[in-house]
Coordinates of C-alpha atoms in Angstrom, one line a residue:
M617 CA 1.1 -21.3 -32.0
L618 CA -0.2 -20.2 -28.6
V619 CA 1.3 -23.2 -26.8
T620 CA 4.8 -22.8 -28.4
E621 CA 4.9 -19.0 -27.7
V622 CA 3.6 -19.2 -24.1
D623 CA 6.0 -22.1 -23.3
R624 CA 8.9 -20.0 -24.6
Y625 CA 7.8 -16.9 -22.7
I626 CA 7.4 -18.8 -19.4
E627 CA 10.8 -20.4 -19.8
K628 CA 12.5 -17.1 -20.7
H629 CA 11.1 -15.2 -17.7
Q630 CA 11.0 -18.2 -15.3
L631 CA 7.4 -17.6 -14.5
I632 CA 6.4 -21.1 -13.2
K633 CA 8.3 -23.8 -11.3
P634 CA 7.3 -27.4 -11.2
N635 CA 5.4 -28.8 -8.2
S636 CA 3.7 -25.4 -7.6
K637 CA 0.2 -24.4 -6.4
I638 CA -1.3 -22.0 -9.0
M639 CA -4.4 -19.9 -8.4
I640 CA -6.0 -18.7 -11.7
G641 CA -8.3 -15.8 -12.1
V642 CA -11.1 -17.0 -14.4
S643 CA -14.0 -14.8 -15.5
G644 CA -15.3 -17.3 -18.1
G645 CA -14.2 -15.0 -21.0
P646 CA -11.9 -16.2 -23.8
D647 CA -8.7 -14.9 -22.3
S648 CA -9.0 -16.6 -18.8
M649 CA -10.5 -19.7 -20.2
A650 CA -7.6 -20.1 -22.6
L651 CA -5.2 -19.7 -19.7
L652 CA -7.0 -22.2 -17.6
H653 CA -7.0 -24.7 -20.4
Y654 CA -3.3 -24.1 -21.2
L655 CA -2.4 -24.7 -17.5
L656 CA -4.6 -27.8 -17.4
T657 CA -2.6 -29.3 -20.3
K658 CA 0.6 -28.7 -18.2
R659 CA -0.8 -30.0 -14.9
S660 CA 0.5 -33.6 -15.1
L661 CA 3.8 -32.7 -16.8
F662 CA 4.8 -30.2 -14.1
N663 CA 2.8 -31.6 -11.2
L664 CA 0.7 -28.4 -10.8
D665 CA -2.0 -27.9 -8.2
L666 CA -4.6 -25.7 -9.9
I667 CA -7.3 -23.6 -8.2
A668 CA -9.7 -21.6 -10.4
V669 CA -11.1 -18.4 -8.8
T670 CA -14.1 -16.4 -10.2
V671 CA -14.8 -13.1 -8.6
E672 CA -18.5 -12.1 -9.0
H673 CA -18.7 -8.3 -9.1
G674 CA -22.4 -7.9 -8.7
L675 CA -22.6 -5.5 -11.7
R676 CA -24.3 -7.6 -14.5
G677 CA -27.1 -9.4 -12.7
E678 CA -28.0 -12.8 -14.0
A679 CA -25.4 -12.8 -16.7
S680 CA -22.6 -12.5 -14.0
L681 CA -24.1 -15.4 -12.0
Q682 CA -24.2 -17.5 -15.2
D683 CA -20.5 -16.8 -15.7
V684 CA -19.8 -18.3 -12.3
E685 CA -21.8 -21.4 -13.0
Y686 CA -20.0 -21.8 -16.4
V687 CA -16.6 -21.8 -14.8
R688 CA -17.8 -24.0 -11.9
N689 CA -19.1 -26.6 -14.4
Y690 CA -15.9 -26.5 -16.5
C691 CA -13.8 -27.1 -13.3
L692 CA -16.0 -29.9 -12.2
Q693 CA -15.7 -31.7 -15.6
N694 CA -11.9 -31.3 -15.5
Q695 CA -11.3 -32.0 -11.8
I696 CA -10.0 -28.5 -11.0
Q697 CA -10.6 -27.0 -7.6
F698 CA -13.0 -24.0 -7.8
E699 CA -13.6 -21.0 -5.6
T700 CA -15.8 -18.0 -6.1
K701 CA -15.9 -14.7 -4.2
Q702 CA -18.6 -12.1 -4.3
I703 CA -17.7 -8.4 -4.0
N704 CA -19.9 -5.3 -3.7
V705 CA -18.4 -2.9 -6.1
K706 CA -21.2 -0.3 -6.0
E707 CA -21.0 0.0 -2.2
Y708 CA -17.2 0.3 -2.2
Q709 CA -17.3 2.7 -5.1
K710 CA -19.7 5.0 -3.2
A711 CA -17.9 4.8 0.1
H712 CA -14.5 5.6 -1.4
K713 CA -15.6 7.9 -4.3
L714 CA -14.0 5.8 -7.0
G715 CA -14.8 4.8 -10.6
T716 CA -16.3 1.4 -11.3
Q717 CA -13.1 0.0 -12.9
E718 CA -10.8 1.1 -10.0
A719 CA -13.2 0.0 -7.3
S720 CA -13.6 -3.4 -9.1
R721 CA -9.9 -3.9 -9.4
I722 CA -9.1 -3.0 -5.7
L723 CA -11.8 -5.4 -4.4
R724 CA -10.8 -8.1 -6.9
Y725 CA -7.2 -8.1 -5.8
Q726 CA -8.3 -8.1 -2.1
A727 CA -10.3 -11.3 -2.9
F728 CA -7.3 -12.8 -4.6
N729 CA -5.1 -11.9 -1.7
Q730 CA -7.5 -13.6 0.8
L731 CA -7.7 -16.8 -1.2
M732 CA -3.9 -16.9 -1.8
K733 CA -3.4 -16.8 1.9
S734 CA -6.1 -19.4 2.5
Y735 CA -4.5 -21.8 0.1
Q736 CA -0.9 -20.8 0.6
A737 CA -0.7 -20.6 -3.2
D738 CA 2.7 -20.1 -4.9
Y739 CA 1.3 -18.2 -7.9
L740 CA -1.7 -16.1 -9.0
A741 CA -2.0 -16.4 -12.8
L742 CA -3.9 -13.8 -14.8
A743 CA -4.7 -13.7 -18.5
H744 CA -3.6 -10.2 -19.5
H745 CA -2.3 -10.4 -23.1
A746 CA -0.3 -8.3 -25.6
D747 CA -3.2 -6.2 -26.7
D748 CA -3.9 -5.4 -23.0
Q749 CA -0.3 -4.3 -22.8
V750 CA -0.6 -1.9 -25.7
E751 CA -3.8 -0.4 -24.4
T752 CA -2.2 0.1 -21.0
V753 CA 0.9 1.9 -22.4
F754 CA -1.2 4.4 -24.5
M755 CA -3.6 5.0 -21.6
R756 CA -0.7 5.9 -19.3
L757 CA 0.8 8.1 -22.0
T758 CA -2.3 10.2 -22.3
R759 CA -2.7 10.4 -18.5
G760 CA 0.9 11.5 -18.0
T761 CA 3.2 9.0 -16.4
H762 CA 6.8 8.1 -15.4
L763 CA 9.2 5.9 -17.3
D764 CA 8.5 2.7 -15.3
S765 CA 4.9 2.9 -16.2
L766 CA 5.8 2.6 -19.9
Q767 CA 6.9 -1.0 -19.2
G768 CA 3.2 -1.5 -19.2
I769 CA 1.9 -4.5 -17.2
K770 CA 4.6 -6.5 -15.5
N771 CA 4.8 -10.2 -16.3
K772 CA 5.5 -11.0 -12.7
R773 CA 5.6 -9.3 -9.3
D774 CA 5.4 -10.3 -5.6
F775 CA 1.8 -10.7 -4.4
S776 CA 0.4 -12.1 -1.2
T777 CA 2.0 -15.5 -0.4
G778 CA 3.7 -15.8 -3.7
V779 CA 4.0 -14.3 -7.2
L780 CA 1.5 -12.8 -9.6
I781 CA 2.3 -14.0 -13.1
R782 CA 0.9 -13.1 -16.6
P783 CA 2.0 -15.9 -19.0
F784 CA 0.0 -14.5 -22.0
L785 CA 1.7 -11.1 -22.3
S786 CA 3.5 -12.0 -25.5
I787 CA 0.4 -13.2 -27.4
T788 CA -2.4 -11.3 -29.0
K789 CA -6.1 -11.4 -28.5
E790 CA -6.5 -12.9 -32.0
T791 CA -4.2 -15.8 -31.0
I792 CA -6.3 -16.5 -27.9
E793 CA -9.5 -16.5 -29.9
Q794 CA -8.0 -18.9 -32.4
Y795 CA -6.8 -21.2 -29.5
C796 CA -10.3 -21.2 -28.0
E797 CA -11.8 -22.2 -31.3
Q798 CA -9.2 -25.0 -31.9
Q799 CA -9.7 -26.4 -28.4
G800 CA -13.5 -26.3 -28.6
I801 CA -13.8 -23.7 -25.8
I802 CA -17.0 -21.7 -26.1
P803 CA -16.3 -18.8 -23.6
R804 CA -18.7 -16.4 -22.0
R805 CA -18.9 -12.9 -23.5
D806 CA -19.2 -9.8 -21.4
Q807 CA -21.3 -7.3 -23.4
S808 CA -19.9 -4.4 -21.4
N809 CA -16.6 -4.9 -23.2
E810 CA -18.3 -3.5 -26.3
Q811 CA -19.3 -0.2 -24.6
D812 CA -16.9 2.7 -24.9
T813 CA -17.9 4.3 -21.6
Y814 CA -14.8 2.9 -19.9
T815 CA -11.5 4.4 -20.9
R816 CA -9.8 1.1 -21.7
N817 CA -12.7 0.1 -23.9
Y818 CA -12.6 3.4 -25.7
F819 CA -8.9 2.8 -26.5
R820 CA -9.6 -0.7 -27.6
L821 CA -12.6 0.2 -29.8
H822 CA -11.5 3.5 -31.3
V823 CA -7.9 4.6 -30.8
L824 CA -5.8 1.4 -31.4
P825 CA -7.6 0.4 -34.6
L826 CA -6.6 3.8 -36.1
L827 CA -3.0 3.4 -34.9
K828 CA -2.8 -0.1 -36.4
Q829 CA -3.9 1.3 -39.7
K830 CA -0.7 3.4 -39.7
N831 CA 1.5 0.6 -38.2
P832 CA 0.1 -3.0 -38.6
N833 CA 2.9 -4.2 -36.4
L834 CA 2.0 -1.8 -33.6
T835 CA 1.7 -4.6 -31.0
E836 CA 5.1 -5.9 -31.8
T837 CA 6.6 -2.4 -31.7
I838 CA 5.1 -1.6 -28.3
L839 CA 6.2 -5.0 -26.8
H840 CA 9.7 -4.3 -28.0
M841 CA 9.7 -0.9 -26.4
T842 CA 8.3 -2.2 -23.1
D843 CA 11.0 -4.9 -23.0
K844 CA 13.8 -2.3 -23.5
I845 CA 12.3 0.0 -20.9
A846 CA 12.0 -2.9 -18.5
E847 CA 15.7 -3.7 -18.9
D848 CA 16.8 -0.1 -18.2
S849 CA 14.4 0.3 -15.4
Q850 CA 15.6 -2.9 -13.8
Y851 CA 19.1 -1.6 -13.5
L852 CA 18.0 1.8 -12.1
N853 CA 15.7 0.0 -9.6
I854 CA 18.5 -2.2 -8.4
Q855 CA 20.5 1.0 -7.6
A856 CA 17.5 2.6 -6.0
K857 CA 16.8 -0.4 -3.8
K858 CA 20.4 -0.4 -2.6
L859 CA 19.9 3.3 -1.7
S860 CA 16.6 2.6 -0.1
Q861 CA 18.2 0.4 2.5
E862 CA 20.4 3.4 3.6
L863 CA 17.8 6.1 3.4
L864 CA 14.3 4.8 3.9
T865 CA 12.7 3.7 7.2
F866 CA 9.9 1.2 6.6
S867 CA 7.2 0.6 9.2
R868 CA 4.5 -2.1 9.1
N869 CA 2.0 -1.2 11.8
P870 CA 0.8 1.3 10.7
K871 CA 2.3 1.0 7.3
K872 CA 4.4 4.0 6.5
V873 CA 7.8 5.2 5.1
T874 CA 10.1 7.9 6.4
V875 CA 13.1 9.6 4.8
R876 CA 15.4 12.3 5.9
I877 CA 15.4 15.1 3.3
N878 CA 19.1 16.2 3.5
D879 CA 20.2 12.6 2.9
L880 CA 17.8 12.2 -0.1
I881 CA 18.7 15.4 -2.0
K882 CA 22.4 14.5 -2.1
H883 CA 21.6 11.9 -4.8
P884 CA 20.7 12.3 -8.5
R885 CA 17.2 13.3 -9.2
A886 CA 16.7 10.1 -11.2
L887 CA 17.3 8.1 -8.1
Q888 CA 15.1 10.4 -6.0
R889 CA 12.3 9.7 -8.4
R890 CA 12.9 6.0 -8.2
L891 CA 12.8 6.1 -4.4
F892 CA 9.5 7.9 -4.6
H893 CA 8.0 5.2 -6.7
L894 CA 9.5 2.4 -4.5
I895 CA 7.7 4.0 -1.6
L896 CA 4.4 4.0 -3.4
E897 CA 4.8 0.4 -4.5
Y898 CA 5.4 -0.5 -0.8
L899 CA 2.4 1.4 0.5
Y900 CA -0.2 0.6 -2.1
E901 CA -1.5 -2.9 -2.6
E902 CA -2.2 -1.9 -6.2
L903 CA -1.1 1.4 -7.7
P904 CA -4.2 3.6 -8.3
D905 CA -5.1 4.8 -11.8
R906 CA -5.1 8.4 -10.5
L907 CA -1.4 8.5 -9.8
N908 CA 0.3 10.6 -12.5
Y909 CA 3.3 12.9 -13.1
R910 CA 1.7 15.7 -11.0
H911 CA 2.1 13.7 -7.8
E912 CA 5.8 13.2 -8.6
N913 CA 6.2 16.9 -9.2
Q914 CA 4.5 17.5 -5.8
F915 CA 7.0 15.2 -4.2
F916 CA 9.9 17.3 -5.5
D917 CA 8.2 20.5 -4.6
L918 CA 7.7 19.2 -1.1
I919 CA 11.3 18.2 -0.4
N920 CA 12.7 21.4 -1.9
H921 CA 10.2 23.8 -0.2
H922 CA 11.6 26.2 2.4
Q923 CA 8.6 25.7 4.7
A924 CA 9.2 23.4 7.6
S925 CA 5.8 21.8 7.8
L926 CA 3.7 20.8 4.8
S927 CA 1.4 17.9 3.8
I928 CA 0.1 16.8 0.4
D929 CA -2.7 14.4 -0.4
L930 CA -2.1 11.4 -2.7
P931 CA -4.8 9.0 -4.0
L932 CA -6.6 6.7 -1.6
Q933 CA -6.0 8.6 1.6
L934 CA -2.2 8.5 1.4
E935 CA -0.4 11.6 2.6
M936 CA 3.1 13.0 2.2
I937 CA 3.9 14.9 5.4
K938 CA 7.0 17.1 5.6
S939 CA 8.1 18.0 9.1
Y940 CA 11.4 19.8 9.4
Q941 CA 14.0 17.4 7.9
F942 CA 11.8 14.4 7.4
V943 CA 9.1 13.3 5.0
T944 CA 6.7 10.6 6.1
F945 CA 4.3 8.7 3.8
Q946 CA 1.3 7.2 5.6
F947 CA -2.4 6.8 5.2
K948 CA -4.7 9.3 6.9
E949 CA -6.8 6.8 8.6
D950 CA -3.7 5.6 10.5
T951 CA -2.8 9.0 11.8
K952 CA -6.2 10.1 13.3
K953 CA -6.9 7.3 15.8
N954 CA -7.5 8.8 19.2
Y955 CA -6.9 6.8 22.3
H956 CA -7.6 7.1 26.1
I957 CA -6.1 4.3 28.2
P958 CA -6.0 3.9 32.0
L959 CA -2.4 3.7 33.3
I960 CA -1.4 0.3 34.6
I961 CA 0.1 0.6 38.1
P962 CA 2.5 -1.2 38.6
G963 CA 3.5 -2.7 35.3
K964 CA 4.3 -2.1 31.6
M965 CA 1.9 -0.8 28.9
A966 CA 2.5 -0.5 25.2
L967 CA 1.0 2.6 23.6
P968 CA -0.6 2.9 20.2
N969 CA 2.4 4.8 18.9
H970 CA 4.5 1.9 20.0
D971 CA 6.1 3.8 22.9
E972 CA 6.2 2.1 26.3
L973 CA 5.4 3.3 29.8
I974 CA 6.7 1.4 32.9
T975 CA 5.3 2.2 36.3
E976 CA 6.5 1.2 39.8
V977 CA 6.2 2.3 43.4
V978 CA 9.5 3.5 44.9
D979 CA 10.6 5.1 48.2
T980 CA 13.0 7.7 46.9
I981 CA 13.6 10.0 43.9
E982 CA 16.8 9.4 42.0
S983 CA 18.1 12.8 41.1
T984 CA 20.7 11.4 38.7
E985 CA 18.1 9.9 36.3
D986 CA 17.0 11.2 32.9
T987 CA 14.5 13.9 33.9
R988 CA 12.8 14.0 30.5
S989 CA 11.9 10.3 30.3
I990 CA 11.1 9.8 34.0
F991 CA 8.3 11.3 36.1
Y992 CA 7.8 11.0 39.8
I993 CA 4.3 11.5 41.4
P994 CA 4.0 11.5 45.2
I995 CA 1.6 8.9 46.7
I996 CA -0.6 10.7 49.3
N997 CA -2.0 8.7 52.2
G998 CA -1.1 5.4 50.4
Q999 CA -3.6 6.2 47.7
L1000 CA -2.4 5.5 44.1
P1001 CA -3.4 8.3 41.7
D1002 CA -6.1 7.9 39.1
L1003 CA -4.1 8.4 35.9
S1004 CA -4.7 7.8 32.2
V1005 CA -2.7 8.2 28.9
R1006 CA -4.4 9.7 25.9
S1007 CA -3.6 11.3 22.5
R1008 CA -3.8 15.0 22.2
L1009 CA -7.1 16.9 21.9
P1010 CA -7.7 20.4 20.3
G1011 CA -6.9 23.2 22.7
D1012 CA -4.8 21.0 25.1
R1013 CA -2.8 23.1 27.6
I1014 CA -0.5 22.2 30.5
Y1015 CA -0.1 24.3 33.6
L1016 CA 3.5 25.4 34.3
V1017 CA 4.2 27.2 37.6
H1018 CA 7.5 28.7 36.2
L1019 CA 5.4 30.4 33.5
N1020 CA 2.7 31.3 36.0
G1021 CA 0.2 30.0 33.4
R1022 CA -0.7 27.4 30.9
K1023 CA 1.2 26.5 27.7
K1024 CA -0.4 25.0 24.6
V1025 CA 0.6 21.4 23.8
S1026 CA 0.8 22.4 20.1
R1027 CA 3.4 25.0 21.0
I1028 CA 5.4 22.4 22.9
F1029 CA 5.5 20.2 19.8
I1030 CA 6.6 23.2 17.7
D1031 CA 9.3 24.2 20.1
E1032 CA 10.6 20.6 20.4
K1033 CA 10.4 20.2 16.6
I1034 CA 8.3 17.1 16.9
P1035 CA 7.4 15.8 13.4
L1036 CA 3.8 16.3 12.3
A1037 CA 3.4 12.6 11.7
K1038 CA 4.1 11.9 15.4
R1039 CA 2.0 14.6 17.1
E1040 CA -1.5 13.0 16.7
Q1041 CA -0.4 9.9 18.6
W1042 CA 2.0 11.5 21.1
P1043 CA 1.2 10.2 24.7
I1044 CA -0.2 12.7 27.2
L1045 CA -0.5 11.7 30.9
I1046 CA -3.6 13.1 32.6
T1047 CA -5.4 12.9 35.9
G1048 CA -8.9 11.6 36.5
D1049 CA -10.3 15.1 36.1
N1050 CA -8.4 15.6 32.8
H1051 CA -5.6 17.8 34.0
I1052 CA -2.4 17.3 32.0
L1053 CA 0.5 16.2 34.1
W1054 CA 3.0 15.3 31.4
V1055 CA 3.4 15.7 27.7
V1056 CA 5.4 12.5 27.9
G1057 CA 9.1 13.0 27.3
L1058 CA 8.8 16.7 26.7
E1059 CA 7.2 18.9 29.4
K1060 CA 5.9 18.2 32.9
S1061 CA 3.4 20.0 35.1
D1062 CA 4.9 21.6 38.2
R1063 CA 1.9 20.5 40.2
Y1064 CA 3.7 18.0 42.4
M1065 CA 7.2 19.6 42.5
Q1066 CA 7.0 20.8 46.1
V1067 CA 5.1 17.8 47.5
E1068 CA 7.1 15.4 49.6
A1069 CA 6.0 11.8 50.4
T1070 CA 7.3 8.5 51.7
Q1071 CA 6.5 6.7 48.4
Y1072 CA 6.3 7.8 44.8
L1073 CA 4.9 6.5 41.6
K1074 CA 7.8 6.3 39.1
I1075 CA 6.8 6.4 35.4
T1076 CA 9.5 5.7 32.8
H1077 CA 9.0 6.4 29.2
R1078 CA 10.7 4.4 26.5
E1079 CA 10.3 5.8 23.0
N1080 CA 9.9 3.9 19.8
I1081 CA 12.5 5.4 17.5
D1082 CA 11.1 5.8 14.0
F1083 CA 13.5 8.5 12.8

């Protein structure tokens, strides 16, 4: 029964192509061992290159190490390539203030990603099944969720160098256990699965048995619902992806997304919501459990709020930053990196915000040139000035003769309507004794305006356009 149903499911959803390299996540438990065995039976027929991967979480001591050896021996007996990765869940959990399950999942997928790249694998196959799907749907319902999440676990999605697939999503746990017994597979058992301290286990042990008393066909009912939601969502997502090409600006280094508010709010709220979730899917390697409908509501509050500058925290250090007519999504750790770099004279230098400064020694000042993007500094007695470029610091001020005083750099940013997301990395040209000469592209010090010379240092700013 398992083979027939999984064959049908793989063909229906086109999950696996012949002549592929498949990495399989194998814990040693019944689900993953059944998947490994199933794919082993298809290896010759479809010319599959199989790699089993066991991630050791360091949570169950000797039992966990025995799981690794069990899978290793099985692979050795069946001539399957085997890899194992150790992860430190407790350390990561403590450092990032996460629950055990969430920390484990993040590190596990990081390990899979590294190995996928190492082997240039086409697929990562995981053994989630129909009962996992039902648990996921009800967990998301109780937490509060959006429509897409009621699709449950996706049977395939892009991941690392290929595609993450779940060939067992249409079969039940009972079917898997029967298959193991029929094939003589004696899997390892994780005793922590019988403890209800984790939310998923609580649903599995207490909630779903009660619901199945009322509806013995609960699994089939939920799978039917998730299929229909997936079909509807697919259409809406196609429309949203078309719209995203017009409205969203995606950056890779650092990873962020920007959208102009006035363009966004012209479209139906349903598509605005879809775009919000497309942004999250792009930025997160794996959507965190803590995401819920409140974050979606915060997004709508942000884009419709009268205040020009706002920021809202999302899980795992992601921020939504509103600055005038733009909203930028980016991780906090990418916005707070200070820099201080000696200016290259002459030459070109790329700055951390991806702007560029070009320096050259010239004999005259061209008065027709763009005065905002070019700065001339007189060279006194043939001595090149000692200059650096840095990010802004608290309390920064620039001296302006025409004001007969100093002006805060923060005020310059406000007056020029510089988006919040750009301010932390905005280049500032300083002297060796830390006097600000130029808030690059915005405001220059009058320090050298009346000084004449036979040669000048010409500094040209080329801006990286993100908006």
